[in-house]
Coordinates of C-alpha atoms in Angstrom, one line a residue:
X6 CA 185.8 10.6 107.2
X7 CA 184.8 14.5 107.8
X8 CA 186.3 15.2 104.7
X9 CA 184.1 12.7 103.0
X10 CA 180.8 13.5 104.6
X11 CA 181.5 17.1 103.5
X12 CA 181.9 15.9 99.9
X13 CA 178.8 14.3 100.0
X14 CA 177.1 17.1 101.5
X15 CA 178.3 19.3 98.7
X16 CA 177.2 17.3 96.3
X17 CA 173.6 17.6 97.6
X18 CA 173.6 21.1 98.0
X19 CA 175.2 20.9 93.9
X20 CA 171.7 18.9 93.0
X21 CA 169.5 21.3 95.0
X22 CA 171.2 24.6 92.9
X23 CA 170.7 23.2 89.8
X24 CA 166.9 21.8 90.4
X25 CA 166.6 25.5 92.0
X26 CA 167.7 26.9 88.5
X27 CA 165.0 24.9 86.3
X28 CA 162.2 25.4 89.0
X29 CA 163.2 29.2 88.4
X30 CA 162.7 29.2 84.8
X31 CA 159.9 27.3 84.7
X32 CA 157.8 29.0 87.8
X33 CA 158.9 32.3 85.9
X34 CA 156.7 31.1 82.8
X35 CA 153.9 29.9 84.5
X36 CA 153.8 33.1 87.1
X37 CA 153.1 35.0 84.2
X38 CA 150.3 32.6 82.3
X39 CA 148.5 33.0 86.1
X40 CA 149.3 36.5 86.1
X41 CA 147.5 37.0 82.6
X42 CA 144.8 34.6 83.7
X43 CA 144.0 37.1 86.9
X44 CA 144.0 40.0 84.7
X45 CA 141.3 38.3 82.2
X46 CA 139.4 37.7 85.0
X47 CA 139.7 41.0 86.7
X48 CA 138.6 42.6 83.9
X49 CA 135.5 40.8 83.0
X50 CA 132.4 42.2 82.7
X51 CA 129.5 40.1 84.7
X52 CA 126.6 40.8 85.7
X53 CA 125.3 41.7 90.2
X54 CA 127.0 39.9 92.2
X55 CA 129.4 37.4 89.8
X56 CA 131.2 40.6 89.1
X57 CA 132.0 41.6 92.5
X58 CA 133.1 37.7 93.5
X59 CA 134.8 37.1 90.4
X60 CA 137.0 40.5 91.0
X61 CA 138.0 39.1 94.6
X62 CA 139.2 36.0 93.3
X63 CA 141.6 37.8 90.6
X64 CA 143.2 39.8 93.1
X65 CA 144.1 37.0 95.6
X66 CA 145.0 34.8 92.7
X67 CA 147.2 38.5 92.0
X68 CA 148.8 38.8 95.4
X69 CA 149.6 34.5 95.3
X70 CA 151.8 35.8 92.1
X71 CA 152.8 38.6 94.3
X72 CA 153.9 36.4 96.8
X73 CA 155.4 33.5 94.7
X74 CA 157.6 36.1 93.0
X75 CA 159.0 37.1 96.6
X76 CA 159.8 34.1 97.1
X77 CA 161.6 33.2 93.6
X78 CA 164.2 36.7 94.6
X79 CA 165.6 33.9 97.2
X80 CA 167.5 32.6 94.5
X81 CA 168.1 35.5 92.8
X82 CA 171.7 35.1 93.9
X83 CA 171.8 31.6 92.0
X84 CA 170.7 32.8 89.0
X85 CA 172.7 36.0 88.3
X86 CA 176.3 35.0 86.6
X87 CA 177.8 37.8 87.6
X88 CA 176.5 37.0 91.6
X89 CA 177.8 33.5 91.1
X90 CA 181.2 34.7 89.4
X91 CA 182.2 38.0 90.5
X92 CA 184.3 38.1 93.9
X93 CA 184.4 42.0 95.0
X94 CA 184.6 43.5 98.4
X95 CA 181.3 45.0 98.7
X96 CA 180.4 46.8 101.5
X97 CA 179.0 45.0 104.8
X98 CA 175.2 47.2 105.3
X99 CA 174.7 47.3 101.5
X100 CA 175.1 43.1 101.1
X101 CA 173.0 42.4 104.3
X102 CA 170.2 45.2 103.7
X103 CA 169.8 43.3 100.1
X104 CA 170.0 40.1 101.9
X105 CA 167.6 41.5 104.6
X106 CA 164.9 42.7 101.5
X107 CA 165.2 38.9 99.3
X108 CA 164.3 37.4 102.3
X109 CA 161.1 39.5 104.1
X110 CA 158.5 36.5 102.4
X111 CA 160.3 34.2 104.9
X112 CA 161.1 36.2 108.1
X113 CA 157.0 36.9 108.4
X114 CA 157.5 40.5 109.8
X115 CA 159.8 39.6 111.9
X116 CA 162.2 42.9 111.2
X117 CA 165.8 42.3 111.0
X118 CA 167.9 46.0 112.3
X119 CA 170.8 46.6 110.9
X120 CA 171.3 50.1 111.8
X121 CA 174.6 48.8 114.2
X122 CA 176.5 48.3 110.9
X123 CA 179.4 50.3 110.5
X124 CA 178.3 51.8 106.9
X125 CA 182.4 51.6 105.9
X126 CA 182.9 48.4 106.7
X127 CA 184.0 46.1 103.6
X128 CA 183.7 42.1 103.8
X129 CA 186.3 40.4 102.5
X130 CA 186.4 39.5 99.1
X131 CA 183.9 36.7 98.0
X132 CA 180.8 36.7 95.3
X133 CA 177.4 38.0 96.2
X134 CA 176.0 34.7 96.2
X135 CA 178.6 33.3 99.0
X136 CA 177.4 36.0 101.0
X137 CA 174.1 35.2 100.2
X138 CA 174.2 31.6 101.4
X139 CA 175.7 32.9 105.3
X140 CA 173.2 35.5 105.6
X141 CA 170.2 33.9 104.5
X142 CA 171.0 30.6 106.8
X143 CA 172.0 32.7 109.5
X144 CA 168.4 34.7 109.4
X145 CA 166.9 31.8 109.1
X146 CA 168.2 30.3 112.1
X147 CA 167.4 33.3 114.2
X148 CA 163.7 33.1 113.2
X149 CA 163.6 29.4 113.8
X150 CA 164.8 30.4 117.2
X151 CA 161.8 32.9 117.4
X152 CA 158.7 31.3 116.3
X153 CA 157.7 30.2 120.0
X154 CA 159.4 33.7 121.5
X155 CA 156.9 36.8 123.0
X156 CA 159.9 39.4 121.6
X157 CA 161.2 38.5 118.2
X158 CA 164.0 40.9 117.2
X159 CA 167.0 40.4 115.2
X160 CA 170.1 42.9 115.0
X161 CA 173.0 43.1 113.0
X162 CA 175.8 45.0 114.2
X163 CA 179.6 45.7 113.2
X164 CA 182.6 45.6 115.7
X165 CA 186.1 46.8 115.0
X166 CA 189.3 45.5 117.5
X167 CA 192.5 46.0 116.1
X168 CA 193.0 44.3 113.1
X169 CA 190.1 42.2 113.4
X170 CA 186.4 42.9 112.2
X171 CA 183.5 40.8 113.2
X172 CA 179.6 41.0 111.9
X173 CA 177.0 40.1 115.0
X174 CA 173.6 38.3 114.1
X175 CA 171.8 38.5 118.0
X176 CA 168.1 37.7 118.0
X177 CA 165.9 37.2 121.1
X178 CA 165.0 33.3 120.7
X179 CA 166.4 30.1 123.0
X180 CA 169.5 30.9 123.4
X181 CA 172.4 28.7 123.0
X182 CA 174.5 27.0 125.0
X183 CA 178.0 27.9 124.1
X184 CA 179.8 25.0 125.9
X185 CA 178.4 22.6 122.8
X186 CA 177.7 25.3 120.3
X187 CA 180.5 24.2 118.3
X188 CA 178.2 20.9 117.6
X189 CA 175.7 23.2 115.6
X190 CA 177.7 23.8 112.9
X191 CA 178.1 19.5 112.2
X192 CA 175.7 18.7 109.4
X193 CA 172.6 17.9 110.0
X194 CA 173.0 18.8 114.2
X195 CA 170.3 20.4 115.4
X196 CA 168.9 21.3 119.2
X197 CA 166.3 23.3 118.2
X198 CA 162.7 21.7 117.8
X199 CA 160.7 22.5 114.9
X200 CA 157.1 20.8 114.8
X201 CA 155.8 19.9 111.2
X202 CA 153.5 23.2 111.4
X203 CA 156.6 25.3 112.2
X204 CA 158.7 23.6 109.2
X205 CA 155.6 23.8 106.9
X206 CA 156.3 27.6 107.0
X207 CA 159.5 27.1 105.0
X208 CA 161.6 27.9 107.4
X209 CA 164.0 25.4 107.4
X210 CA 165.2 22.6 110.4
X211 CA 167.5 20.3 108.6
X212 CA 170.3 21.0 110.5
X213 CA 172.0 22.3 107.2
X214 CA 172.3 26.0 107.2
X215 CA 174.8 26.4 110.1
X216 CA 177.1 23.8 108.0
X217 CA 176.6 25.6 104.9
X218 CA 177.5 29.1 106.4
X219 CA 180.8 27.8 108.1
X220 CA 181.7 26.1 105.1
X221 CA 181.2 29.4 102.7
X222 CA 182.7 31.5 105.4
X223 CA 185.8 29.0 105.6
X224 CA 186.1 29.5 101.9
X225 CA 186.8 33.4 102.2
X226 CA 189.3 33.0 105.0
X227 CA 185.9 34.3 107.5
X228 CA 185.5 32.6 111.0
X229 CA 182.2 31.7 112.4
X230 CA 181.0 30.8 116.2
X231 CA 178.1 32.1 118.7
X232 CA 179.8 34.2 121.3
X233 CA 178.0 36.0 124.6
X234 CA 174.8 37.9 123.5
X235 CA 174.4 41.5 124.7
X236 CA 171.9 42.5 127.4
X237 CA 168.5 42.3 125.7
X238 CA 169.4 39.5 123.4
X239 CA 169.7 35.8 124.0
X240 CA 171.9 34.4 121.0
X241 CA 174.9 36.3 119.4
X242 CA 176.0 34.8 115.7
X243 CA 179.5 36.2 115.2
X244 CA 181.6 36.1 111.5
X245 CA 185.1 37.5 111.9
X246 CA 188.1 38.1 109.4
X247 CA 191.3 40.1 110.1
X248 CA 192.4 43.2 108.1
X249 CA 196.0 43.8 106.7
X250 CA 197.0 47.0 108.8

């Protein structure tokens, strides 16, 4: 029966790439017919005050292009080939800083550290867009945790025992409890409450993206769980492999 439900959930997620793909080619055209439109515009030549009002509505009409091109890098992943198809072992601070920059329209300032990365660290093998879909939900997450929080910082950090290497994801939202944080990563589990204002932001709260990430981490032989934050933070995110001595 989990077996199944997973199926079905991978089907879904199938659907979503491949609407994500023709919304990408299509937004692409019609960014630049706005973007041409906002240049006309800009450059007309009108007489007092029209000119001045007329110039101010081309360059927000500019930065909504701006803005709506951010967002179109989120599935930047997707749309490369060689991201889809090529499995490498790329290095850890490279991946996430990338990860960290698609994603800035959605974390809203909110900067994500990542200076605790060991910068020789190597993930395990796996495509750029598998790493993609971890990161990004994980972010995600710890800004969902967040919105409500007077301190919003999110760190990424490397740890090395043994053979065993682990990425951490802490951020200074509502905690979790990790006697039932196993439950999170069910699909469509979620503890967190995310009002319609909060999900109108984009920002996720289907209870999909902890689901997703264990499932892509699975697939490149990665373990996922929350473990105990460090002083200063109230939710620790940890992904884990082992290394061949």
């Amino acid at each position: 029966e989990d077996t199944l439900r997973h199926t079905g959930l991978l089907g879904a997620l199938a659907t979503a790439g491949i609407s994500a793909v023709a919304y990408e080619h299509e937004s692409s055209k019609q960014l630049l017919v706005l973007e041409d439109i906002a240049t006309q515009l800009k450059n007309m030549r009108l007489p007092g005050g029209a000119a001045t009002r007329v110039g101010e509505l081309a360059l927000r009409l500019l930065g909504w292009v701006q803005r709506a091109r951010s967002l179109r890098a989120l599935f930047s992943h997707v749309m490369d080939e060689e991201d889809r198809q090529s499995r490498s072992r790329y290095k850890a601070k490279s991946v996430i800083d990338h990860i960290k920059t698609q994603m800035a329209v959605l974390t809203r300032g909110i900067e994500i550290l990542t200076g605790g990365i060991d910068s020789t660290l190597i993930l395990p093998e796996a495509t750029f867009a598998e790493w993609s879909a971890v990161f990004q939900n994980v972010f995600i997450n710890a800004v969902n945790a967040m919105l409500d929080s007077p301190i919003k910082n999110v760190a990424v950090s490397s740890v090395a025992r043994g053979r065993t290497r682990a990425i951490l994801v802490q951020d200074t939202g509502s905690g979790v409890d990790l006697a039932s944080a196993e439950e999170l990563f069910d699909p469509f589990v979620r503890k967190l409450s995310i009002s319609p204002e909060r999900r109108s932001l984009g920002l996720g709260g289907t209870g999909l993206g902890l689901t997703i990430a264990r499932m892509v981490a699975t697939s490149v032989n990665c373990r996922v769980s929350f473990v105990q934050p460090e002083t200063g933070f109230e939710t620790a995110f940890q992904l884990s492999w082992s290394e061949d001595e």
